[in-house]
Amino acid sequence: MPAVIAERRPKPVIPQKPIKQKSAFWGHVWATRYLYLMLVPALLYYGIFHYYPMYGAVIAFKDFSITKGILGSEWVGFKHFEYLFSLDKFWQVLWNTVIISLYRLVFGFPLPIIVALLLNEVRLVVFKRTVQTIVYLPHFISWVILGGLMINLLSTDGGVVNKLIESFGGSAVGFMSDESYFRDTLVWSMIWKEFGWNTIIYMAALAGVNPQLYEAAVIDGANRFQRMWRITVPCIQNTIIILLILRIGGLMEAGFEQIYVLYHPAVYAVSDIIDTYVYRIGLTEGRFSLAAAVGLFKSVINFVLLVIANKLARMMGEQGVY
């Protein structure tokens, strides 16, 4: 008789409770919780002083009244922007802002790179550190102090520089009072004050260059200039591009503190910028809505320039800022 084969039945599956596991993200956050705690003060700073005040930008679209507050003030739409664009004074301060910022960008941006490259070639450590200290020391001096020093040095009434010029038979130059000289004085004094600090950023980037690249270049017979051009500059190129993008994104920032300390009504035509204009019409004249409209316009232009500069950098194969 044929053997009867018993039918195999599958064993019943007993449902098991899912094992609770932390997500990879929260696991990483927990593992590095102390680093995130160190970020808390910075996040609070930007949240309180940078993001929360952005709510006040709505003043630009209202007839703001201190007694009614932001919510109680009447909504007027683009009224202040239309009035702003009809003012000849606005286009003058916009042009001054752009031209001063462009001067600072064209003449001031390459200077820290050049100084950093030159200091990188110095082999005498004492001399290198001394030069670094001298060039970045002005960054820590406020414009209030530097403004007083510049007036004492460059004024036509007893200024040291003009006395020196007159001793050689020349005539006094109105560095601080003549429109044809005042803008150049602003630009070059700003470059002199800040280029040393920017040099530190490039020096830090140069410290990360692999020394073996230089050793290989020496074996191949490259001289110092060739090593600088073929190795040093390409290795810090990404840092240069990122800082350039940030500078372009801040093109509408022409330096309020410096200009406010140094300028006066006689040179308003060449030195009055958006920030000083906002200060005068906003705080001095009490036209808060118009001042907010000017500030919002400046911020939008900066944002657009930042996006365009970053897009161009990404198209050229660079990393960009985002």
CSV table of N, CA and C in Angstrom, one decimal, residues 184-266:
chain,number,residue,atom,x,y,z
A,184,ASP,N,37.7,108.9,-1.3
A,184,ASP,CA,38.9,108.1,-1.3
A,184,ASP,C,39.5,107.9,0.1
A,185,THR,N,39.4,109.0,0.9
A,185,THR,CA,39.8,108.9,2.3
A,185,THR,C,39.0,107.8,3.1
A,186,LEU,N,37.7,107.8,2.8
A,186,LEU,CA,36.8,106.8,3.5
A,186,LEU,C,37.3,105.4,3.1
A,187,VAL,N,37.4,105.1,1.8
A,187,VAL,CA,37.7,103.8,1.3
A,187,VAL,C,39.0,103.3,1.8
A,188,TRP,N,40.1,104.1,1.6
A,188,TRP,CA,41.4,103.6,2.0
A,188,TRP,C,41.6,103.5,3.5
A,189,SER,N,40.9,104.3,4.3
A,189,SER,CA,41.0,104.2,5.7
A,189,SER,C,40.3,102.9,6.2
A,190,MET,N,39.2,102.5,5.5
A,190,MET,CA,38.5,101.3,5.8
A,190,MET,C,39.4,100.1,5.5
A,191,ILE,N,40.0,100.1,4.3
A,191,ILE,CA,40.9,99.1,3.9
A,191,ILE,C,42.0,98.9,4.8
A,192,TRP,N,42.6,100.0,5.2
A,192,TRP,CA,43.7,99.9,6.2
A,192,TRP,C,43.3,99.3,7.5
A,193,LYS,N,42.1,99.6,8.0
A,193,LYS,CA,41.7,99.1,9.3
A,193,LYS,C,41.4,97.6,9.2
A,194,GLU,N,40.8,97.1,8.2
A,194,GLU,CA,40.2,95.8,8.2
A,194,GLU,C,41.1,94.7,7.4
A,195,PHE,N,42.0,95.1,6.5
A,195,PHE,CA,42.7,94.1,5.7
A,195,PHE,C,43.5,93.2,6.6
A,196,GLY,N,44.1,93.6,7.7
A,196,GLY,CA,44.9,92.8,8.5
A,196,GLY,C,44.0,91.7,9.2
A,197,TRP,N,42.8,92.0,9.6
A,197,TRP,CA,41.9,91.0,10.2
A,197,TRP,C,41.5,89.9,9.1
A,198,ASN,N,41.2,90.4,7.9
A,198,ASN,CA,40.9,89.4,6.9
A,198,ASN,C,42.1,88.6,6.5
A,199,THR,N,43.3,89.1,6.7
A,199,THR,CA,44.5,88.3,6.4
A,199,THR,C,44.5,87.0,7.2
A,200,ILE,N,44.1,87.1,8.5
A,200,ILE,CA,44.1,86.0,9.4
A,200,ILE,C,43.3,84.8,8.8
A,201,ILE,N,42.2,85.1,8.2
A,201,ILE,CA,41.3,84.0,7.6
A,201,ILE,C,42.1,83.3,6.6
A,202,TYR,N,42.8,84.0,5.7
A,202,TYR,CA,43.6,83.3,4.6
A,202,TYR,C,44.8,82.6,5.2
A,203,MET,N,45.4,83.2,6.2
A,203,MET,CA,46.5,82.5,6.9
A,203,MET,C,46.1,81.2,7.5
A,204,ALA,N,44.9,81.1,8.1
A,204,ALA,CA,44.3,79.9,8.6
A,204,ALA,C,44.1,78.9,7.5
A,205,ALA,N,43.6,79.4,6.3
A,205,ALA,CA,43.4,78.4,5.2
A,205,ALA,C,44.8,77.9,4.7
A,206,LEU,N,45.8,78.8,4.7
A,206,LEU,CA,47.1,78.4,4.2
A,206,LEU,C,47.7,77.3,5.1
A,207,ALA,N,47.4,77.4,6.4
A,207,ALA,CA,47.9,76.4,7.3
A,207,ALA,C,47.5,75.0,7.0
A,208,GLY,N,46.4,74.8,6.3
A,208,GLY,CA,45.9,73.5,5.9
A,208,GLY,C,46.4,72.9,4.6
A,209,VAL,N,47.3,73.6,3.9
A,209,VAL,CA,47.8,73.1,2.7
A,209,VAL,C,48.8,72.0,3.0
A,210,ASN,N,48.7,70.9,2.2
A,210,ASN,CA,49.6,69.8,2.4
A,210,ASN,C,51.1,70.1,2.1
A,211,PRO,N,52.0,70.0,3.0
A,211,PRO,CA,53.4,70.4,2.7
A,211,PRO,C,54.0,69.5,1.6
A,212,GLN,N,53.5,68.3,1.5
A,212,GLN,CA,54.0,67.4,0.5
A,212,GLN,C,53.9,67.9,-0.9
A,213,LEU,N,52.9,68.7,-1.1
A,213,LEU,CA,52.7,69.3,-2.5
A,213,LEU,C,53.8,70.2,-2.8
A,214,TYR,N,54.3,71.0,-1.8
A,214,TYR,CA,55.5,71.9,-2.0
A,214,TYR,C,56.7,71.1,-2.3
A,215,GLU,N,56.9,70.0,-1.5
A,215,GLU,CA,58.1,69.1,-1.7
A,215,GLU,C,58.1,68.5,-3.1
A,216,ALA,N,57.0,68.1,-3.5
A,216,ALA,CA,56.9,67.5,-4.9
A,216,ALA,C,57.2,68.6,-6.0
A,217,ALA,N,56.7,69.8,-5.7
A,217,ALA,CA,57.0,70.9,-6.7
A,217,ALA,C,58.4,71.3,-6.7
A,218,VAL,N,59.1,71.3,-5.5
A,218,VAL,CA,60.5,71.6,-5.5
A,218,VAL,C,61.3,70.5,-6.3
A,219,ILE,N,60.9,69.3,-6.1
A,219,ILE,CA,61.6,68.2,-6.9
A,219,ILE,C,61.4,68.4,-8.4
A,220,ASP,N,60.3,68.9,-8.8
A,220,ASP,CA,60.0,69.1,-10.2
A,220,ASP,C,60.7,70.4,-10.7
A,221,GLY,N,61.3,71.2,-9.8
A,221,GLY,CA,62.0,72.3,-10.2
A,221,GLY,C,61.2,73.6,-10.2
A,222,ALA,N,60.1,73.7,-9.5
A,222,ALA,CA,59.3,74.9,-9.5
A,222,ALA,C,59.9,75.9,-8.5
A,223,ASN,N,59.9,77.2,-8.9
A,223,ASN,CA,60.4,78.2,-8.1
A,223,ASN,C,59.3,78.7,-7.1
A,224,ARG,N,59.7,79.7,-6.3
A,224,ARG,CA,58.7,80.1,-5.2
A,224,ARG,C,57.4,80.7,-5.9
A,225,PHE,N,57.6,81.5,-6.9
A,225,PHE,CA,56.4,82.1,-7.5
A,225,PHE,C,55.5,81.0,-8.2
A,226,GLN,N,56.1,80.0,-8.8
A,226,GLN,CA,55.3,78.9,-9.4
A,226,GLN,C,54.6,78.1,-8.3
A,227,ARG,N,55.3,77.8,-7.2
A,227,ARG,CA,54.7,77.1,-6.1
A,227,ARG,C,53.5,77.9,-5.6
A,228,MET,N,53.7,79.2,-5.5
A,228,MET,CA,52.6,80.0,-4.9
A,228,MET,C,51.4,80.0,-5.9
A,229,TRP,N,51.6,80.1,-7.2
A,229,TRP,CA,50.6,80.3,-8.2
A,229,TRP,C,49.9,78.9,-8.5
A,230,ARG,N,50.7,77.8,-8.5
A,230,ARG,CA,50.2,76.5,-8.9
A,230,ARG,C,49.7,75.7,-7.7
A,231,ILE,N,50.1,76.0,-6.5
A,231,ILE,CA,49.7,75.2,-5.3
A,231,ILE,C,49.0,76.0,-4.3
A,232,THR,N,49.6,77.1,-3.8
A,232,THR,CA,49.0,77.8,-2.7
A,232,THR,C,47.6,78.4,-3.1
A,233,VAL,N,47.6,79.2,-4.2
A,233,VAL,CA,46.3,79.8,-4.6
A,233,VAL,C,45.2,78.8,-4.9
A,234,PRO,N,45.4,77.7,-5.7
A,234,PRO,CA,44.3,76.7,-5.8
A,234,PRO,C,43.9,76.1,-4.5
A,235,CYS,N,44.8,75.9,-3.6
A,235,CYS,CA,44.4,75.3,-2.3
A,235,CYS,C,43.5,76.1,-1.5
A,236,ILE,N,43.6,77.5,-1.6
A,236,ILE,CA,42.7,78.4,-0.8
A,236,ILE,C,41.6,79.0,-1.7
A,237,GLN,N,41.5,78.5,-2.9
A,237,GLN,CA,40.5,79.1,-3.8
A,237,GLN,C,39.1,79.0,-3.3
A,238,ASN,N,38.7,77.9,-2.7
A,238,ASN,CA,37.4,77.8,-2.2
A,238,ASN,C,37.1,78.8,-1.1
A,239,THR,N,38.1,79.1,-0.2
A,239,THR,CA,37.9,80.1,0.8
A,239,THR,C,37.8,81.5,0.2
A,240,ILE,N,38.5,81.8,-0.8
A,240,ILE,CA,38.4,83.1,-1.5
A,240,ILE,C,37.1,83.2,-2.1
A,241,ILE,N,36.5,82.2,-2.7
A,241,ILE,CA,35.2,82.3,-3.4
A,241,ILE,C,34.1,82.5,-2.4
A,242,ILE,N,34.2,81.8,-1.2
A,242,ILE,CA,33.1,82.0,-0.2
A,242,ILE,C,33.1,83.4,0.4
A,243,LEU,N,34.3,83.9,0.7
A,243,LEU,CA,34.4,85.3,1.2
A,243,LEU,C,34.0,86.3,0.2
A,244,LEU,N,34.3,86.0,-1.1
A,244,LEU,CA,33.9,86.9,-2.1
A,244,LEU,C,32.3,87.0,-2.3
A,245,ILE,N,31.7,85.8,-2.2
A,245,ILE,CA,30.3,85.7,-2.2
A,245,ILE,C,29.6,86.5,-1.1
A,246,LEU,N,30.2,86.3,0.1
A,246,LEU,CA,29.7,87.1,1.3
A,246,LEU,C,29.9,88.6,1.1
A,247,ARG,N,31.0,89.0,0.5
A,247,ARG,CA,31.2,90.4,0.3
A,247,ARG,C,30.2,91.0,-0.7
A,248,ILE,N,30.0,90.2,-1.7
A,248,ILE,CA,29.0,90.7,-2.7
A,248,ILE,C,27.6,90.7,-2.1
A,249,GLY,N,27.3,89.7,-1.3
A,249,GLY,CA,26.0,89.8,-0.6
A,249,GLY,C,25.8,90.9,0.4
A,250,GLY,N,26.9,91.5,0.8
A,250,GLY,CA,26.8,92.7,1.7
A,250,GLY,C,27.2,94.0,0.9
A,251,LEU,N,26.9,94.0,-0.4
A,251,LEU,CA,27.4,95.2,-1.2
A,251,LEU,C,26.7,96.5,-0.7
A,252,MET,N,25.5,96.3,-0.2
A,252,MET,CA,24.7,97.5,0.2
A,252,MET,C,25.1,98.0,1.6
A,253,GLU,N,26.1,97.3,2.2
A,253,GLU,CA,26.6,97.7,3.5
A,253,GLU,C,27.9,98.5,3.3
A,254,ALA,N,27.9,99.8,3.4
A,254,ALA,CA,29.1,100.6,3.1
A,254,ALA,C,29.8,101.1,4.3
A,255,GLY,N,29.4,100.7,5.5
A,255,GLY,CA,30.1,101.0,6.7
A,255,GLY,C,29.5,102.2,7.4
A,256,PHE,N,28.4,102.0,8.2
A,256,PHE,CA,27.7,103.1,8.8
A,256,PHE,C,28.6,103.8,9.9
A,257,GLU,N,29.2,103.0,10.7
A,257,GLU,CA,29.9,103.6,11.9
A,257,GLU,C,31.0,104.6,11.4
A,258,GLN,N,31.8,104.1,10.4
A,258,GLN,CA,32.9,105.0,9.9
A,258,GLN,C,32.4,106.3,9.3
A,259,ILE,N,31.4,106.1,8.5
A,259,ILE,CA,30.9,107.3,7.8
A,259,ILE,C,30.2,108.3,8.7
A,260,TYR,N,29.4,107.7,9.7
A,260,TYR,CA,28.7,108.5,10.6
A,260,TYR,C,29.7,109.3,11.5
A,261,VAL,N,30.9,108.8,11.8
A,261,VAL,CA,31.9,109.5,12.6
A,261,VAL,C,32.6,110.5,11.8
A,262,LEU,N,32.8,110.3,10.5
A,262,LEU,CA,33.7,111.2,9.7
A,262,LEU,C,32.9,112.2,8.9
A,263,TYR,N,31.7,111.9,8.4
A,263,TYR,CA,31.1,112.8,7.5
A,263,TYR,C,30.4,114.0,8.1
A,264,HIS,N,30.1,115.0,7.3
A,264,HIS,CA,29.4,116.2,7.7
A,264,HIS,C,28.7,116.8,6.6
A,265,PRO,N,27.8,117.7,6.8
A,265,PRO,CA,26.9,118.2,5.7
A,265,PRO,C,27.7,118.7,4.4
A,266,ALA,N,28.9,119.1,4.6
A,266,ALA,CA,29.7,119.6,3.4
A,266,ALA,C,30.0,118.5,2.4
